[in-house]
mmCIF file of C-alpha atoms in Angstrom:
data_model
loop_
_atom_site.group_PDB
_atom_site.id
_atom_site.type_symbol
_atom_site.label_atom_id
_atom_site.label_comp_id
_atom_site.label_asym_id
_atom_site.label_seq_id
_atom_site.Cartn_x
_atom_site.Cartn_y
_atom_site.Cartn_z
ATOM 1 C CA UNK U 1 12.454 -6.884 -16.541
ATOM 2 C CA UNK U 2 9.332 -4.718 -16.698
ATOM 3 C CA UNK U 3 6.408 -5.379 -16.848
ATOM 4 C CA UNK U 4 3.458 -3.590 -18.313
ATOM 5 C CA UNK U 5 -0.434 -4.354 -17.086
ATOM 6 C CA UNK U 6 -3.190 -6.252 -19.345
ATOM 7 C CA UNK U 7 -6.283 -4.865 -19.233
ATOM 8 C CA UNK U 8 -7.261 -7.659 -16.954
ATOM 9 C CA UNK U 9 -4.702 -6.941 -14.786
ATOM 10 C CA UNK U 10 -5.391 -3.399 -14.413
ATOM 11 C CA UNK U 11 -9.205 -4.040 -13.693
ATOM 12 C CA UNK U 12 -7.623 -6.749 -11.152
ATOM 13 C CA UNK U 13 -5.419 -3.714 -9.508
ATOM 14 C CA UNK U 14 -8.418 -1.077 -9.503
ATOM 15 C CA UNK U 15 -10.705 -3.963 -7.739
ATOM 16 C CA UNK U 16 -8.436 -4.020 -4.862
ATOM 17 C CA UNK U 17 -7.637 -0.513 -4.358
ATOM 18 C CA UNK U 18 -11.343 -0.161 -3.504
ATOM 19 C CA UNK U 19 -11.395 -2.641 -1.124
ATOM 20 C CA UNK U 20 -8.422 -1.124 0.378
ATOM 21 C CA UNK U 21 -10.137 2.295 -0.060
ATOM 22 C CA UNK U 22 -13.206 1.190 1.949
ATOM 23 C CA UNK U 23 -11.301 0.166 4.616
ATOM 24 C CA UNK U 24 -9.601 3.706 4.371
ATOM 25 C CA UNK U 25 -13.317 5.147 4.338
ATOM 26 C CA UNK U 26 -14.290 3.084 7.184
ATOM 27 C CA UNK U 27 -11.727 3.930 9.007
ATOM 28 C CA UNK U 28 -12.116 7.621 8.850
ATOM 29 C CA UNK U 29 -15.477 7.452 9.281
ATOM 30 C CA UNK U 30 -15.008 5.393 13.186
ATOM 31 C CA UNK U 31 -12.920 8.598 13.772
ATOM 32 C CA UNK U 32 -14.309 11.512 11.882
ATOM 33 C CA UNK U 33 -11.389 11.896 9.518
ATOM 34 C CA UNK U 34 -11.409 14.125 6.678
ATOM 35 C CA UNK U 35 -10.065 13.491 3.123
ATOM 36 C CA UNK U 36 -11.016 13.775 -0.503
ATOM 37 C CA UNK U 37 -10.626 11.940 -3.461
ATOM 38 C CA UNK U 38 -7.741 13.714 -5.297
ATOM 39 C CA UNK U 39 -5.807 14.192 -8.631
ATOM 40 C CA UNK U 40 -6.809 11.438 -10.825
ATOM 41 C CA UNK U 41 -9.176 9.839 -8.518
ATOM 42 C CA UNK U 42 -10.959 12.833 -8.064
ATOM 43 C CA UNK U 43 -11.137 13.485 -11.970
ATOM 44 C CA UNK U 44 -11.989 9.857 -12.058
ATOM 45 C CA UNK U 45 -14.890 10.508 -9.918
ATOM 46 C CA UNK U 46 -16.065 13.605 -11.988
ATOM 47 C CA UNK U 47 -15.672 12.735 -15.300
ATOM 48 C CA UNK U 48 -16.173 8.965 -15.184
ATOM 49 C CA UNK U 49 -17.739 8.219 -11.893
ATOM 50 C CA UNK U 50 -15.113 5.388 -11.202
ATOM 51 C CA UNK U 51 -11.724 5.246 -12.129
ATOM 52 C CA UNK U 52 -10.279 6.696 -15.335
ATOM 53 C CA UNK U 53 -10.229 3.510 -17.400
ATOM 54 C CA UNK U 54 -6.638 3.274 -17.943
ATOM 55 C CA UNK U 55 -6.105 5.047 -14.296
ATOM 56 C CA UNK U 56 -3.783 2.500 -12.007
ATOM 57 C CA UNK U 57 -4.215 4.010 -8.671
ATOM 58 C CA UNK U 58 -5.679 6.159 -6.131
ATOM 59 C CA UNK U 59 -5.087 8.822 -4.534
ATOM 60 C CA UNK U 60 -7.010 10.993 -1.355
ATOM 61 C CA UNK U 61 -5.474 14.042 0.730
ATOM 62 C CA UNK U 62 -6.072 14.867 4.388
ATOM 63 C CA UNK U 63 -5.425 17.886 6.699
ATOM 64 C CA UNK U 64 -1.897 16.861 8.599
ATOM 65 C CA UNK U 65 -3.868 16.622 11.462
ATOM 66 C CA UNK U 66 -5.836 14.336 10.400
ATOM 67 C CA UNK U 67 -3.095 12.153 8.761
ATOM 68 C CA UNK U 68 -0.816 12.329 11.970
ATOM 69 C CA UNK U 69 -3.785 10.917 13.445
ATOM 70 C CA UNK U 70 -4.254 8.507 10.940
ATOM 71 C CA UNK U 71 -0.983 7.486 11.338
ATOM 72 C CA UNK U 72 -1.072 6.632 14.726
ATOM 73 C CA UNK U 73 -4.729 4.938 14.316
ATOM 74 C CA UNK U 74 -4.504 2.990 11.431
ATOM 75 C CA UNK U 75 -1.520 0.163 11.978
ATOM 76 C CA UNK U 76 -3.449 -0.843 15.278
ATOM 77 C CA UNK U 77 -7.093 -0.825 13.470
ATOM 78 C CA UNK U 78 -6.771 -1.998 9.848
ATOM 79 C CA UNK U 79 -7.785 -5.594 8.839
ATOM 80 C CA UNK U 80 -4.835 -8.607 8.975
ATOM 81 C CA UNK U 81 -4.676 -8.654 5.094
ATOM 82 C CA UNK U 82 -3.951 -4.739 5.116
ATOM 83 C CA UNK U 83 -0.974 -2.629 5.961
ATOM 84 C CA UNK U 84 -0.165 0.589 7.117
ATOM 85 C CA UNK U 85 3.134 1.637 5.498
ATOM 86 C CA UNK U 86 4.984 4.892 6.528
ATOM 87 C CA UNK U 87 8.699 5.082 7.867
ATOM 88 C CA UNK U 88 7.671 4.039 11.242
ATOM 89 C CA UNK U 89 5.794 1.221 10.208
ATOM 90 C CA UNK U 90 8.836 -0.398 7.286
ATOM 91 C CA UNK U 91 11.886 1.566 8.008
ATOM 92 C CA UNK U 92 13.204 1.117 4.626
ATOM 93 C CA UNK U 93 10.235 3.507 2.951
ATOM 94 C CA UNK U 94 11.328 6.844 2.880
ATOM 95 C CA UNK U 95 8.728 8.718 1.036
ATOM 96 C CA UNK U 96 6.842 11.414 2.588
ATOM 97 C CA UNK U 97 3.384 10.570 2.129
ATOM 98 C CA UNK U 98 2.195 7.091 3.374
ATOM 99 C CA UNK U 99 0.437 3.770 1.238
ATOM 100 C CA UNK U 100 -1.997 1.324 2.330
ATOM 101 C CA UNK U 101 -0.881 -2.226 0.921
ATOM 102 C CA UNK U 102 -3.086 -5.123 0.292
ATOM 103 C CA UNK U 103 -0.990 -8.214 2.109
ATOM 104 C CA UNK U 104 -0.203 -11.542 -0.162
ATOM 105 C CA UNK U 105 0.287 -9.257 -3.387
ATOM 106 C CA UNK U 106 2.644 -7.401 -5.275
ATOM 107 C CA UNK U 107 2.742 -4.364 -7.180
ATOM 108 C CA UNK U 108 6.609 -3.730 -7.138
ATOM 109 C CA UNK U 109 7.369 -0.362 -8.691
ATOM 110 C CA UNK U 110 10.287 -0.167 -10.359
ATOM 111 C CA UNK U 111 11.596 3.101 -8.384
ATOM 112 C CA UNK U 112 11.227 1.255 -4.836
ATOM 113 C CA UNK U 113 12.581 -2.087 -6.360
ATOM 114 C CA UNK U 114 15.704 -2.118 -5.027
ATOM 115 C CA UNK U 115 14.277 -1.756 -1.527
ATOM 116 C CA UNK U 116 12.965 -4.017 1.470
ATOM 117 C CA UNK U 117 9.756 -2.978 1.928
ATOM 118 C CA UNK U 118 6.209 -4.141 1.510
ATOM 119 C CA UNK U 119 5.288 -4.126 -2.392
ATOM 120 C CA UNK U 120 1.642 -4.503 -2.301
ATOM 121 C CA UNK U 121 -0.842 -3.339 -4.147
ATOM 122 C CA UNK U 122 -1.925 0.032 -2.868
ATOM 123 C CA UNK U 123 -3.478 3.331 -2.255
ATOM 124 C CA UNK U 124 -1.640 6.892 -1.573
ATOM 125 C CA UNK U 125 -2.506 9.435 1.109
ATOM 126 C CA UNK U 126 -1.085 12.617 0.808
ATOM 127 C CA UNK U 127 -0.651 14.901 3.727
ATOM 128 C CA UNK U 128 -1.835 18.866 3.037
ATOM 129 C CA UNK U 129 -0.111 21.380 5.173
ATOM 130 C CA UNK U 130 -1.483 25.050 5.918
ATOM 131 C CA UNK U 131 0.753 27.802 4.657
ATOM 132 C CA UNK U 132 1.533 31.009 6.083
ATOM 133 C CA UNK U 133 -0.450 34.328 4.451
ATOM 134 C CA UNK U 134 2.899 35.753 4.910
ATOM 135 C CA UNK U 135 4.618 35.108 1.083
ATOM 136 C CA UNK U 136 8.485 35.321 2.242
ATOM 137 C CA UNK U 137 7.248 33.043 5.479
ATOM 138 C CA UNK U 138 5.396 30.191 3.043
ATOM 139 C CA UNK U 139 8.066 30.496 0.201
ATOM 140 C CA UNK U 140 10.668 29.859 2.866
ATOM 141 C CA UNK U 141 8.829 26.992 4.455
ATOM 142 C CA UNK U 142 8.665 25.427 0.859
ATOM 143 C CA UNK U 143 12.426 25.979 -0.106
ATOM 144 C CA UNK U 144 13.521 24.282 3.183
ATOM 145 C CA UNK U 145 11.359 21.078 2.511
ATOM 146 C CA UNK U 146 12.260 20.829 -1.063
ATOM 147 C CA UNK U 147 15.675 21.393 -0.458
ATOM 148 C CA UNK U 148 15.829 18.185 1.855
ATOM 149 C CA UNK U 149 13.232 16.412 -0.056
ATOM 150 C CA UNK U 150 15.471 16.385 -3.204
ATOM 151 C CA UNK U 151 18.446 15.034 -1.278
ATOM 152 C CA UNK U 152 15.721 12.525 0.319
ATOM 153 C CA UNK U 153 14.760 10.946 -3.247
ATOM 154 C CA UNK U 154 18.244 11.434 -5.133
ATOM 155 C CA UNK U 155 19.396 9.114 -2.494
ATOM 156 C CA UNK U 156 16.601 7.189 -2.352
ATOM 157 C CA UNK U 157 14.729 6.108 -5.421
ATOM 158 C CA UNK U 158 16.440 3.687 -7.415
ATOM 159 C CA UNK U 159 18.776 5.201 -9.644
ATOM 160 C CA UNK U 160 18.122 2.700 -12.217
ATOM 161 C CA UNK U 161 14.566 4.001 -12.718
ATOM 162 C CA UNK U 162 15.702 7.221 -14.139
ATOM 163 C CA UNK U 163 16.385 7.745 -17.539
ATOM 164 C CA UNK U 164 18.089 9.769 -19.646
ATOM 165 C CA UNK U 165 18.729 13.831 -18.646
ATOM 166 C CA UNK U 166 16.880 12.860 -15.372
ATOM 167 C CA UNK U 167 19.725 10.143 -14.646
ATOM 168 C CA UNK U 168 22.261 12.647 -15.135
ATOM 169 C CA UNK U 169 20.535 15.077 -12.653
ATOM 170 C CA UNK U 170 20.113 12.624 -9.868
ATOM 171 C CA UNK U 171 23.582 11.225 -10.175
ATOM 172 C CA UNK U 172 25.032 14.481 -9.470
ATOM 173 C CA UNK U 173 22.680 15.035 -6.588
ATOM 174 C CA UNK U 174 23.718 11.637 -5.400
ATOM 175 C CA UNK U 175 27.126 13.594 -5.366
ATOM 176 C CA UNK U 176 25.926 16.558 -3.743
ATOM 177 C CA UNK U 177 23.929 15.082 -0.926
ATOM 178 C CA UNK U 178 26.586 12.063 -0.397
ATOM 179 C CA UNK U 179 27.370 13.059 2.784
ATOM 180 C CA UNK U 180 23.619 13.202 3.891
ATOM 181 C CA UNK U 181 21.927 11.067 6.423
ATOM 182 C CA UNK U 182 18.156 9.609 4.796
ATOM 183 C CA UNK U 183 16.972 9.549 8.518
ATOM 184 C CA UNK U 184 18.341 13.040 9.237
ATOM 185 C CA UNK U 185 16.838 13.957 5.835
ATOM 186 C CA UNK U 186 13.647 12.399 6.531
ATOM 187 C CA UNK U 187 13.293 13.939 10.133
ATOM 188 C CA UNK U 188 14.308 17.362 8.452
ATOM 189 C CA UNK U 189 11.002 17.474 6.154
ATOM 190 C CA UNK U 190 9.183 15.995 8.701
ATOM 191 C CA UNK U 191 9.981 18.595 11.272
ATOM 192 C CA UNK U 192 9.423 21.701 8.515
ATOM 193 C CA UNK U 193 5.954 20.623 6.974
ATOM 194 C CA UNK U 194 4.712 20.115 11.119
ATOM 195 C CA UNK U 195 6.024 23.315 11.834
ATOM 196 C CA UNK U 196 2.844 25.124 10.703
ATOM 197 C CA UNK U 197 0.400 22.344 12.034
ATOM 198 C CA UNK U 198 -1.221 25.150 14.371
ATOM 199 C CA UNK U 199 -1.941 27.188 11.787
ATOM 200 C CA UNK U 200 -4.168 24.614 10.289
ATOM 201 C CA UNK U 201 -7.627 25.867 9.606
ATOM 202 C CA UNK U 202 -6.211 29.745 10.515
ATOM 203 C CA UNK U 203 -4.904 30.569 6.358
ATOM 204 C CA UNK U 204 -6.013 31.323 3.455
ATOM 205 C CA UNK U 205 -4.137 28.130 1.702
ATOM 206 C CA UNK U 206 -2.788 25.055 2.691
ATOM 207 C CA UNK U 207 0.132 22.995 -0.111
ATOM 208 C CA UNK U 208 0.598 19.246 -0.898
ATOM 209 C CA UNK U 209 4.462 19.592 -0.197
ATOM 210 C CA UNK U 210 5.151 16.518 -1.871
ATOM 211 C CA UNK U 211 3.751 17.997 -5.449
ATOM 212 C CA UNK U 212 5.501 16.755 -8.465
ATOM 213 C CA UNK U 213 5.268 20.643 -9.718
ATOM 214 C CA UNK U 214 8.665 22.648 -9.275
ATOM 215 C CA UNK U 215 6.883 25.069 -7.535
ATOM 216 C CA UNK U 216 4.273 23.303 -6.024
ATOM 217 C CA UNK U 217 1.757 25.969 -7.194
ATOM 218 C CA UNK U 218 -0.446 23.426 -8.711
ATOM 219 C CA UNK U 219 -1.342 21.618 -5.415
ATOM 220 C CA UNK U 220 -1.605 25.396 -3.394
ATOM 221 C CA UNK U 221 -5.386 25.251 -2.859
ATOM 222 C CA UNK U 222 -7.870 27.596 -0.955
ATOM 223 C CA UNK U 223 -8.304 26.461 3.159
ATOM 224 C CA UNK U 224 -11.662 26.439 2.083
ATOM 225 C CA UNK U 225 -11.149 23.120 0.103
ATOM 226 C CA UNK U 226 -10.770 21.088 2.762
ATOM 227 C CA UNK U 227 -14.001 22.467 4.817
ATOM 228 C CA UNK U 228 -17.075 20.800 2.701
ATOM 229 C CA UNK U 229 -17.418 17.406 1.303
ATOM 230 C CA UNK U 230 -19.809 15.466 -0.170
ATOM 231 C CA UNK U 231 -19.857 12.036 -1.195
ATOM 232 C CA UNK U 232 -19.905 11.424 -4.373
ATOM 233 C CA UNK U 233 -20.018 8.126 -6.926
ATOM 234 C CA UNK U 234 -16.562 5.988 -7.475
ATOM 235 C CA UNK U 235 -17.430 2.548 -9.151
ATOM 236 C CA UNK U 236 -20.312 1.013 -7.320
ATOM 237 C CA UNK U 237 -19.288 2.465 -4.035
ATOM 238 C CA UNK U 238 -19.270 6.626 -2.314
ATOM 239 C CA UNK U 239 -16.336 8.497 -0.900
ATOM 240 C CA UNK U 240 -15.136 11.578 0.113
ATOM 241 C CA UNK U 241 -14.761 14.747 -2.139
ATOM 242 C CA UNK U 242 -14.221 18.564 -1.254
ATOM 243 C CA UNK U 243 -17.009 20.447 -2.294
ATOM 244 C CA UNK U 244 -14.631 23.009 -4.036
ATOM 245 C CA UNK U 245 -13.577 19.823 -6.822
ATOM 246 C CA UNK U 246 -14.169 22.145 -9.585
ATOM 247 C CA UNK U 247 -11.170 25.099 -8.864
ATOM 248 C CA UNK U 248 -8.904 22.349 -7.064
ATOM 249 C CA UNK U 249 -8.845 19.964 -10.811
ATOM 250 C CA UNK U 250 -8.796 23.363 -12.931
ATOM 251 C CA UNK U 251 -5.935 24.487 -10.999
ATOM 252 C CA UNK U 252 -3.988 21.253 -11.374
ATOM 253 C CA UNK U 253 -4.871 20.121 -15.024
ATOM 254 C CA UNK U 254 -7.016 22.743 -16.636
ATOM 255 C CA UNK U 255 -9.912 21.817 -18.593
ATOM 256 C CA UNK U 256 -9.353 18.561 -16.513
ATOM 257 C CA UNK U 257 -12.995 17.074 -18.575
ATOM 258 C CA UNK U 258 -11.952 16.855 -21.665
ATOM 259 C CA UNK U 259 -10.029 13.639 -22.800
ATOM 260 C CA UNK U 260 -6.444 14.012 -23.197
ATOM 261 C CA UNK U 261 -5.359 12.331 -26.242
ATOM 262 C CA UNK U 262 -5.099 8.561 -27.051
ATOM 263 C CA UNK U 263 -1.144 8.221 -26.920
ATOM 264 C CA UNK U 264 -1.211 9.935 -23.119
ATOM 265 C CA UNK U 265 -3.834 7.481 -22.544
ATOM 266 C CA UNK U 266 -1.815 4.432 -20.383
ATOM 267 C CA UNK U 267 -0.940 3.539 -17.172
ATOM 268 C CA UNK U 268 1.600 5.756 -15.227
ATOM 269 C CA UNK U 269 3.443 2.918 -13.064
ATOM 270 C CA UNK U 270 6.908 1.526 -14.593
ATOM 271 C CA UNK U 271 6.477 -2.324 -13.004
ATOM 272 C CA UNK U 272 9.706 -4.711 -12.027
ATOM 273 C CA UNK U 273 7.143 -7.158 -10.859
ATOM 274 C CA UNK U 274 3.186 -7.987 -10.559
ATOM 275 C CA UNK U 275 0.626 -10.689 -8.307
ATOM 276 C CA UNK U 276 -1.861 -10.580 -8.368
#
């Protein structure tokens, strides 16, 4: 049975991702990590200077480097009530882009709610992957991850989650990709978006490969973006954002300061359970 967040509970939820996101901070800042504040949270931080009221999560990207690093760092160094979750650290999460979870809660999705892993409440960190300034080389690299990452989630993501035409086209990927391995999957995008880890820094763009675009357009930013930040105000607290904010939220939402209207308004999670 779903279930959908009160208003206290959603102020509850955004309370703790800050805590978990000054641990994040914290943690970067012991070993001169980069990141910045991104898609919502980063409009969040523009346009409201704390979350978007009805905003249930938060999101920052890093530099792969940075995030393999992060990776390895972070399970060793974050507090006992905190965990770093990745495939290494709860084999049964598959996704490509890593969560910190807040220990002794529960914020189970209903897309991961058919799996064994650790439900807590959390934050998101997206990796960002340079790009080649060769098109056919960077469209390539982006076909090959997508084309494993679709077989990764069809067989992945709860099935009941979907609805409608969206059921339809995952069932027939299920099909598709039956014969697939998840680990071999897994291992496959993992492999392509390292690949171009030494170009990092040497391009004109870098990609969040994991973009919920098609095309994943939208989250192709300038290498530039992820060269300056500044901190900037997020509740009653300062983190990370790339100096270039401005063209990186115009590129992914448009006129991303004006309100969009009331009935888009809500909270973007689908729930099987909450504790808070």
């Amino acid at each position: 049975m779903k279930h959908f967040l009160t208003e206290e509970e959603r102020k509850k939820v955004q309370d703790y991702e800050i805590v978990i996101l000054e641990q994040f901070d914290k943690l970067c800042k012991a070993h001169n990590l980069k990141y910045t504040v991104a898609a919502g949270t980063m409009i969040g931080a523009v346009r409201h200077k704390g979350f978007i009221p009805w905003d249930d999560d938060i999101d920052v990207y890093m530099l792969r480097k940075d995030f393999n690093k992060l990776r390895r760092i972070a399970p060793k160094e974050l507090p006992n009530n905190m965990f770093y979750q990745s495939h290494h650290t709860d084999p049964d999460y598959y996704y490509l882009f890593d969560k910190i979870r807040l220990n002794g809660t529960i914020f189970k999705e209903t897309f991961l709610s058919n799996h064994n892993i650790n439900h807590g409440v959390f934050i998101d960190i997206f990796p960002i992957d340079a790009i080649s300034d060769n098109t056919f080389k960077s469209n390539w690299q982006y076909f090959r991850y997508r084309f494993y990452r679709l077989g990764l989630m069809a067989k992945y993501v709860n099935l009941e989650a979907r609805k409608g035409k969206k059921k339809k086209v995952v069932k027939i990927l299920q099909k598709l990709y039956s014969g697939a391995d998840l680990n071999k999957l897994y291992d496959k995008c993992e492999y392509i978006a390292n690949e171009s880890i030494t170009l990092e820094g040497t391009t004109k763009f870098v990609r969040n490969l994991n973009s919920l675009g098609s095309d994943g357009k939208k989250e192709t930013y300038s290498t530039t973006s992820f060269k300056n930040f500044h901190l900037t105000k997020f509740e009653e607290d300062h983190f990370q954002i790339s100096d270039n904010f401005d063209e990186m939220l115009t590129k992914l939402y448009g006129d991303y300061l004006q309100l969009p209207p009331k009935e888009e308004q809500k909270t973007r999670h689908d729930l099987e359970e909450l504790k808070l």
